[in-house]
CSV table of C-alpha atoms in Angstrom, one decimal:
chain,number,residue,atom,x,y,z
A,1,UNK,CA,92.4,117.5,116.4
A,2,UNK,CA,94.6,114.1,117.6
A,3,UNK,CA,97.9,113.8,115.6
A,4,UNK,CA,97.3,111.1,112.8
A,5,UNK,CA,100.2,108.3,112.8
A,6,UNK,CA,99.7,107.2,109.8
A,7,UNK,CA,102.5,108.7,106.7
A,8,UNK,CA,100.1,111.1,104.7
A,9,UNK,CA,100.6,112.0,100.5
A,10,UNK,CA,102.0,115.3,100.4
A,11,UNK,CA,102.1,115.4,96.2
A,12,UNK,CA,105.6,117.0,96.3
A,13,UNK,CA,108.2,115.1,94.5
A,14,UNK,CA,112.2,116.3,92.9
A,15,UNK,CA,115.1,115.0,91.8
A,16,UNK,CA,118.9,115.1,92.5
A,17,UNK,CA,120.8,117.3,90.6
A,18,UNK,CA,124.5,118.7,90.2
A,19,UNK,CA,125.5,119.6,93.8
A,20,UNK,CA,122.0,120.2,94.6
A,21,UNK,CA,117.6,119.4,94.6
A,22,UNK,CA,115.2,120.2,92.6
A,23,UNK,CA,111.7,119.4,94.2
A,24,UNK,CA,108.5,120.2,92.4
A,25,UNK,CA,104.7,120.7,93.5
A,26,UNK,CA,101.8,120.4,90.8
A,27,UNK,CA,103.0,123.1,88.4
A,28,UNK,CA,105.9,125.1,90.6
A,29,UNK,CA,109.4,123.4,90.5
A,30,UNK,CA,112.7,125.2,92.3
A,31,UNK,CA,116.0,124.1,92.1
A,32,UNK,CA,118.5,124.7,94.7
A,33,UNK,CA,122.4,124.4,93.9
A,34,UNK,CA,125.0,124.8,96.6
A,35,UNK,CA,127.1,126.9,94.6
A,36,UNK,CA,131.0,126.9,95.0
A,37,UNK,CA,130.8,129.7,97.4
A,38,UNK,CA,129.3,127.8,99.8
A,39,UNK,CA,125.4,129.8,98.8
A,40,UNK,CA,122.5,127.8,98.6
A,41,UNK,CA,120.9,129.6,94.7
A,42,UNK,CA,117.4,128.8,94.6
A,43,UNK,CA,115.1,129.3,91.2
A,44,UNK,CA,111.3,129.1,91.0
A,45,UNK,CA,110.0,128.3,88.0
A,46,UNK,CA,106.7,127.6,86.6
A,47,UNK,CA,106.0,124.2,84.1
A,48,UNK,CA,102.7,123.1,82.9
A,49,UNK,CA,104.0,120.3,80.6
A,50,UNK,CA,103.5,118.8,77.5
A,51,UNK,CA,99.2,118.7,76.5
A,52,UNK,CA,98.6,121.0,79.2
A,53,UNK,CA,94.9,121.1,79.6
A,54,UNK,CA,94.1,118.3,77.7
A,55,UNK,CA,91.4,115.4,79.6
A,56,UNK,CA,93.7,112.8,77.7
A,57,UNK,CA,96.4,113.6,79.5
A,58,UNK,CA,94.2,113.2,82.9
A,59,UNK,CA,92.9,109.3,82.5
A,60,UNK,CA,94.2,106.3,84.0
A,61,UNK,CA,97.4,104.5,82.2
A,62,UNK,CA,97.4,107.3,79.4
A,63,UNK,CA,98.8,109.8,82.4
A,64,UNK,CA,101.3,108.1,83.0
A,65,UNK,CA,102.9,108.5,79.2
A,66,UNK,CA,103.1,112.1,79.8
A,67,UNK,CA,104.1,112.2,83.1
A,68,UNK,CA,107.1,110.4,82.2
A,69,UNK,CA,108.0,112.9,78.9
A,70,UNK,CA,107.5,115.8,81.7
A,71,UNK,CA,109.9,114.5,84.0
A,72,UNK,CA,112.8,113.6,81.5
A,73,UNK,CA,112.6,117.7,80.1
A,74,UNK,CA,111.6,119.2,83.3
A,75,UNK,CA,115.3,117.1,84.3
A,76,UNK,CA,117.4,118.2,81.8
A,77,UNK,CA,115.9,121.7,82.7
A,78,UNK,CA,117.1,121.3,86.6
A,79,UNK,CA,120.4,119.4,85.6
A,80,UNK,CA,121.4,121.8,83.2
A,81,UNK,CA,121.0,124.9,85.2
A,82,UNK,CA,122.8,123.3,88.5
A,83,UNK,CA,125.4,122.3,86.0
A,84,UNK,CA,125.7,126.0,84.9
A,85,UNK,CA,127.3,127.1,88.5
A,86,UNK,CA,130.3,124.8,87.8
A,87,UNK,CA,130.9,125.5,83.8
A,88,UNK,CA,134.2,127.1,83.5
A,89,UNK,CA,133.9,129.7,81.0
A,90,UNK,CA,134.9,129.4,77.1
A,91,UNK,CA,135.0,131.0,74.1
A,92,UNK,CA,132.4,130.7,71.9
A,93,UNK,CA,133.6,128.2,68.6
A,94,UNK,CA,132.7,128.5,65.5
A,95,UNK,CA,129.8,125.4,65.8
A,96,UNK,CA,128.7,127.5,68.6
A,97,UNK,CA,128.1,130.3,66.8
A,98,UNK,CA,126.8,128.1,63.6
A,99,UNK,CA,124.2,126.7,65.9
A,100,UNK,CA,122.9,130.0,67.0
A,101,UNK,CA,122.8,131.1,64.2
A,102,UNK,CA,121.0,128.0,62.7
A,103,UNK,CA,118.6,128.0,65.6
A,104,UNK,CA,118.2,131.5,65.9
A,105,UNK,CA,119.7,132.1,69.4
A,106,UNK,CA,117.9,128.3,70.3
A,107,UNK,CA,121.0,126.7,70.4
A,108,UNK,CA,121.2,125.2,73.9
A,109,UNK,CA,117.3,124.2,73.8
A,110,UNK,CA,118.2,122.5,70.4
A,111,UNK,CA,121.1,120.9,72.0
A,112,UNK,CA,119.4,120.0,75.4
A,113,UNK,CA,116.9,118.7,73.4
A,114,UNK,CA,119.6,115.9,71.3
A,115,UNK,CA,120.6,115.2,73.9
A,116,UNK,CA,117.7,114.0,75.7
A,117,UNK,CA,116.6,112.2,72.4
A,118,UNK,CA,120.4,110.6,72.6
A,119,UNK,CA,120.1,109.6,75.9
A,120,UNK,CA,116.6,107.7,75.5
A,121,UNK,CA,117.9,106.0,72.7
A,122,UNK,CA,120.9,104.8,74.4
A,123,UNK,CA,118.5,103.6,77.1
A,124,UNK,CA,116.2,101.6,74.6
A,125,UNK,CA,119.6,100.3,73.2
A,126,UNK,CA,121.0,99.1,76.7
A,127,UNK,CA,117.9,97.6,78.3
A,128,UNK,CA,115.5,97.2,75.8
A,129,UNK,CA,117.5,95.6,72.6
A,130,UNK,CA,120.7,94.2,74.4
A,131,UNK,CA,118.7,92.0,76.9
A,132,UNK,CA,116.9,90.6,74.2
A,133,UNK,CA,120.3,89.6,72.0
A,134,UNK,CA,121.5,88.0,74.9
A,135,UNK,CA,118.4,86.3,75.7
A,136,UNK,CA,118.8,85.1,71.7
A,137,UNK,CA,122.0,83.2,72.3
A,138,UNK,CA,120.6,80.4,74.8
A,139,UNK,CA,117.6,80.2,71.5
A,140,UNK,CA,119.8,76.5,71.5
A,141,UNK,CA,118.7,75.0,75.0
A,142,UNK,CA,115.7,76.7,75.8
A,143,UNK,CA,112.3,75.9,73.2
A,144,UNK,CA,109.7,77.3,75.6
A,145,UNK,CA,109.3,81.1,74.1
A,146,UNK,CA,107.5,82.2,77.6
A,147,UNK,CA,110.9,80.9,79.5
A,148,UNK,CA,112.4,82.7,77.0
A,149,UNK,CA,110.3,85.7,78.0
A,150,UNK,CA,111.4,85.5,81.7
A,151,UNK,CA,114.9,84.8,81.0
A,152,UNK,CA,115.1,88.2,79.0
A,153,UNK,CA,113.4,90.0,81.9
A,154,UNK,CA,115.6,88.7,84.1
A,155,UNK,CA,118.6,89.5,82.5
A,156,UNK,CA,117.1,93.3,81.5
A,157,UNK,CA,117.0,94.0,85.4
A,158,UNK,CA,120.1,92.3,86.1
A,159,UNK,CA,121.7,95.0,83.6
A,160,UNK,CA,119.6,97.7,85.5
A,161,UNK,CA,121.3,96.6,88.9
A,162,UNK,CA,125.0,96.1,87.5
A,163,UNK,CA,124.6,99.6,85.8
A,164,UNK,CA,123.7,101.2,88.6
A,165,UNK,CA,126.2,99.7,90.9
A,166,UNK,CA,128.5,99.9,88.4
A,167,UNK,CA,128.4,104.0,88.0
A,168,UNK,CA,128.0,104.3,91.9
A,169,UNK,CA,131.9,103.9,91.3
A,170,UNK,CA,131.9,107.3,90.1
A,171,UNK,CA,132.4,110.2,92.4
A,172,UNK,CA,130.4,112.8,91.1
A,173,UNK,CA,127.8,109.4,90.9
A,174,UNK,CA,128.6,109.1,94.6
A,175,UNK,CA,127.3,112.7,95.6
A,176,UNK,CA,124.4,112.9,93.2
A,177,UNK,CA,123.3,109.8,95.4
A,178,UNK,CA,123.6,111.7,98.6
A,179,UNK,CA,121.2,114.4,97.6
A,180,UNK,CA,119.1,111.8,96.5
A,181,UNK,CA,119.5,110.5,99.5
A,182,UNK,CA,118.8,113.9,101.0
A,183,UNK,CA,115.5,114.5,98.5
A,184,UNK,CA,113.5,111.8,100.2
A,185,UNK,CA,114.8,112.4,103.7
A,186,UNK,CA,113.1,115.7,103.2
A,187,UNK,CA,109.7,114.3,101.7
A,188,UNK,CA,109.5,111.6,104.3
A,189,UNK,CA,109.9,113.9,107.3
A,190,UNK,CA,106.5,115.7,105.8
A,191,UNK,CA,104.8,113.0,105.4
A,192,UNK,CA,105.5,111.7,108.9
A,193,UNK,CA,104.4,114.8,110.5
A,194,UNK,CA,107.4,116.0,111.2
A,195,UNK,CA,108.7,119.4,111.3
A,196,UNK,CA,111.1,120.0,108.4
A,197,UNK,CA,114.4,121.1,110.3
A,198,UNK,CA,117.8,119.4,109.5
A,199,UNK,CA,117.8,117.3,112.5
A,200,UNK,CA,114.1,115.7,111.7
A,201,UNK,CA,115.1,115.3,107.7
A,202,UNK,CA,118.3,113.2,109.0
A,203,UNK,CA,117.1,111.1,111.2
A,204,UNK,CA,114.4,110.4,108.0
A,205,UNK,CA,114.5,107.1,105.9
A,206,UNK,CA,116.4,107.9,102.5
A,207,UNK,CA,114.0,105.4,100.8
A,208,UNK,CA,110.7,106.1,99.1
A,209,UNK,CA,108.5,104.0,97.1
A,210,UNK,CA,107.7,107.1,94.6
A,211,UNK,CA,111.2,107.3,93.7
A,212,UNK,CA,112.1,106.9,90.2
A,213,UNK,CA,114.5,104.0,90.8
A,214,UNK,CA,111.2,101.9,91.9
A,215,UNK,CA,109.5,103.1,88.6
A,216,UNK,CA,112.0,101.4,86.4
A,217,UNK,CA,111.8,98.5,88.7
A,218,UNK,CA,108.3,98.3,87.3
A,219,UNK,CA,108.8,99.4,84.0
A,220,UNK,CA,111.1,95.7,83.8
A,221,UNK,CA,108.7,94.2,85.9
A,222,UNK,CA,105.8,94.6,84.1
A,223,UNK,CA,107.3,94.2,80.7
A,224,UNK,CA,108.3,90.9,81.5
A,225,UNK,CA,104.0,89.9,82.3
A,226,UNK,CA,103.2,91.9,79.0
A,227,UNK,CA,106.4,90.4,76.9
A,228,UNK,CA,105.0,86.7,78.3
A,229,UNK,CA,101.0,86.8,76.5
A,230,UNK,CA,102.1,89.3,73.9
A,231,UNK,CA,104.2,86.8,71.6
A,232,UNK,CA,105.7,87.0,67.7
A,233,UNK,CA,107.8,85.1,65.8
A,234,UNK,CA,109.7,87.6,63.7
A,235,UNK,CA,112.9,88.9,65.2
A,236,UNK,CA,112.6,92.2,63.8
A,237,UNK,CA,109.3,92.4,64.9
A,238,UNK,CA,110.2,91.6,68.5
A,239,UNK,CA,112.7,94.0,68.6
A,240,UNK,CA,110.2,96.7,67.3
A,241,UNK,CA,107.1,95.4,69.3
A,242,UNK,CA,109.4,95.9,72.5
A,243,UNK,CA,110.0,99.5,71.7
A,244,UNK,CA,106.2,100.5,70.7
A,245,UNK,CA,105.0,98.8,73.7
A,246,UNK,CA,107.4,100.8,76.0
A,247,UNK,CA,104.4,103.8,76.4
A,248,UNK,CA,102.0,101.3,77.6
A,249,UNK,CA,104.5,99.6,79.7
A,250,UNK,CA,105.5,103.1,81.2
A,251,UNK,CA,101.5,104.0,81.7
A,252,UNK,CA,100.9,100.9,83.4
A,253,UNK,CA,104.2,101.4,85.7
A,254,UNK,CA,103.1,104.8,86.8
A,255,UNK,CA,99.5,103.3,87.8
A,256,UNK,CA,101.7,100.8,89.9
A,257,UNK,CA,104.1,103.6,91.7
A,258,UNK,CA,101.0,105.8,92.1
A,259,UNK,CA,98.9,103.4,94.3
A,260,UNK,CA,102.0,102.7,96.3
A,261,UNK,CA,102.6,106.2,97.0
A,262,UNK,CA,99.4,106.4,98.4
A,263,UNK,CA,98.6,102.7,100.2
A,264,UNK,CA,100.3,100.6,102.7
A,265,UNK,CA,99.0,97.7,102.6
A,266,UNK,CA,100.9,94.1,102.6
A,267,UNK,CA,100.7,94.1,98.6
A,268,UNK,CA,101.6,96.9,97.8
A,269,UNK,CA,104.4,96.3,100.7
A,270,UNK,CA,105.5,93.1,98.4
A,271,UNK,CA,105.2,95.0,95.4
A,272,UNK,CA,107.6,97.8,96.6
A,273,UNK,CA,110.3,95.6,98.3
A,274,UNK,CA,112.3,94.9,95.7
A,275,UNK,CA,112.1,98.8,94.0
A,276,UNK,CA,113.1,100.2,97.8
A,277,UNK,CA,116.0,97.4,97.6
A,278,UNK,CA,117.3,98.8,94.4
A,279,UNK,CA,117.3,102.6,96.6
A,280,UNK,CA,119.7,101.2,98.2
A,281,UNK,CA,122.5,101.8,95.4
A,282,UNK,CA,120.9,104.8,94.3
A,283,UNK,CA,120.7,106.8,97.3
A,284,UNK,CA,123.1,107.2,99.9
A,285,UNK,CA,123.2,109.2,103.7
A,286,UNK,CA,123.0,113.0,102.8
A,287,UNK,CA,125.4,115.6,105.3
A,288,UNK,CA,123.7,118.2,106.9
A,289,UNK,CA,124.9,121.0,104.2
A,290,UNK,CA,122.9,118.4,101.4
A,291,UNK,CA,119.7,118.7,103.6
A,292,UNK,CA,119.7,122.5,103.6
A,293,UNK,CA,120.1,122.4,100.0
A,294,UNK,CA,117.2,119.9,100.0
A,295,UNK,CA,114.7,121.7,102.6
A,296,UNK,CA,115.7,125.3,101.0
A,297,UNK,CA,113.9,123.3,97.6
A,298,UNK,CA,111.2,122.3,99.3
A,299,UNK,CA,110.1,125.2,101.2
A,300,UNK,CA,110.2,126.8,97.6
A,301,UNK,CA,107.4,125.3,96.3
A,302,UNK,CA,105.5,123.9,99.3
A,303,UNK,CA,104.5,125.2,102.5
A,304,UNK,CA,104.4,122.3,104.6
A,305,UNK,CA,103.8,123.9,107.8
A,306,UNK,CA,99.7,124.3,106.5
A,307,UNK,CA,100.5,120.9,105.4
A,308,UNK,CA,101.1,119.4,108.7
A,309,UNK,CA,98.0,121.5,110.5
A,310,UNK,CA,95.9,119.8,107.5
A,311,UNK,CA,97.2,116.4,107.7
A,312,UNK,CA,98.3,116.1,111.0
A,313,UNK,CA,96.4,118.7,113.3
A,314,UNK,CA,98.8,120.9,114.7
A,315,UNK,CA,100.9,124.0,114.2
A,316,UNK,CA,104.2,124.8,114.0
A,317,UNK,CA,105.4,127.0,117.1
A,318,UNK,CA,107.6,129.3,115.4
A,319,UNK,CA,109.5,130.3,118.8
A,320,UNK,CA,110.3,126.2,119.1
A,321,UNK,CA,111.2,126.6,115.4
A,322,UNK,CA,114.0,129.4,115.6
A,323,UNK,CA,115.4,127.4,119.1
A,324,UNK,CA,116.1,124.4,117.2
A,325,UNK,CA,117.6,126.2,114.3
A,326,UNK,CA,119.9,127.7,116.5
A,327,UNK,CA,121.0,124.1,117.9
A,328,UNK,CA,121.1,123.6,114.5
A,329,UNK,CA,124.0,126.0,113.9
A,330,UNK,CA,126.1,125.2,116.8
């Protein structure tokens, strides 16, 4: 079979974590932490999500809801267990044992669990609610409500881009970028047809229009085109309208990132630019030690040598394999 030249959908997709990846395929996710010792730790696990089974959670638009509830627990799951590896051990206080106790033994799942809640509130607060009080103030020059409209959505994704930039700052920040750097090096050397060795994922482009930073690209985006025909004059109902719409907003979003994922044509092209622009802040060039950690998730959960015979018609000579390993490592 010829080699196809075109990039191919290999369904894999992670997420940087503390000091390492997590990468997951249809229902198996792994996370691999370089752990202080220099070790790559890898865990398998297995996660079905929320409505497992369900047809609902299969249509068009109404997918996209859950996939986005899967993603925020199945990432507190992968952050919190790389963040275990660098916990310096305490003692248990009394409001850890009144928790336990409380929760029956629950007590990290019940606190995981706030603070997810916490930090999606926080998040409708920042770029939900704030744009929109700013957007208020200049109520005294502009009258047209759909300039209004724009004005808000402009301001919302200017927030976005100065938050991000803004935490970039940060060092830990700084690394976590790097291995999301190093996360779509890896899934862009697949889908290339490329071999997945350290020297293929590096010379790999660290941007990827599946990435989550493009889906809240298009979560502001397309808020602003719903915001602009959806239109009420009570301030407390804006505010609220805003928040209840965010689930359709989200479903329509994930349609958006889903067809770019798998197209490349000049619209979709358009349509990604600005998304893969934003990638630019929140992913940085990966070392080679951050790419291990990255291919070791990978190869966890997907076996991308059968994917490349598949997709691209050949196989992987194993004795060429082990050579360029061993380049690897001098």
């Amino acid at each position: 079979m010829a080699r196809k030249k075109c990039n191919r959908y290999s369904g894999i997709g992670g997420q940087a974590v503390l000091e390492g990846i997590m990468m997951k395929n249809k229902e198996n996710y792994a996370v691999a932490v370089r752990k202080p010792d220099g070790e790559i730790e890898v865990e398998l696990e297995y996660y079905q999500g929320v409505l497992h089974g369900h047809k609902i959670k299969e249509l068009p638009f109404i997918r996209g809801i859950f996939n986005f509830v899967d993603s925020l627990i199945l990432g507190t799951r992968a952050l919190n267990y790389s963040a275990s590896f660098y916990e310096e051990e305490e003692e248990e206080t009394k409001l850890d044992k009144a928790l336990n106790k409380m929760s029956k033994g629950n007590a990290q799942k019940v606190l995981t669990g706030f603070v997810t809640v916490l930090s999606v509130v926080l998040a409708v607060g920042i770029f939900i609610v704030l744009p929109y009080y700013i957007s208020s103030l200049f109520d005294g020059y502009i009258r047209n409500r759909s300039l209004m409209t724009i004005v808000e959505g402009v301001i919302r994704i200017g927030i976005f881009v100065l938050y991000v930039w803004g935490i970039s700052a940060m060092q830990d920040i700084r690394r976590l970028y790097r291995y999301h750097g190093a996360e779509h090096k890896c899934i862009n050397c697949i889908e290339k047809g490329r071999p997945l060795t350290v020297h293929n994922v590096m010379r790999s482009s660290r941007l990827h229009r599946r990435c989550g930073t493009s889906f809240l690209f298009f979560v502001f985006f397309v808020s602003i085109i719903l915001f602009f025909f959806i239109q009420v004059d009570s301030v407390a109902a804006k505010v609220v309208l805003r928040v209840l719409l965010l689930p359709v907003v989200a479903g329509i979003s994930y349609e958006i990132i889903r067809l770019a994922g798998r197209s490349d044509n000049l619209l979709v092209r358009i349509l990604s630019a600005p998304g893969m622009w934003i990638q630019r802040m929140t992913t940085k060039e990966p070392d080679e030690s951050m790419v291990e950690v990255a291919i070791a998730a990978v190869e966890a959960v997907f076996d991308w040598k059968n994917y490349l015979y598949e997709n691209f018609g050949y196989e992987v000579d194993e004795t060429w394999m082990e050579q360029e390993s061993g380049r690897e490592d001098d």
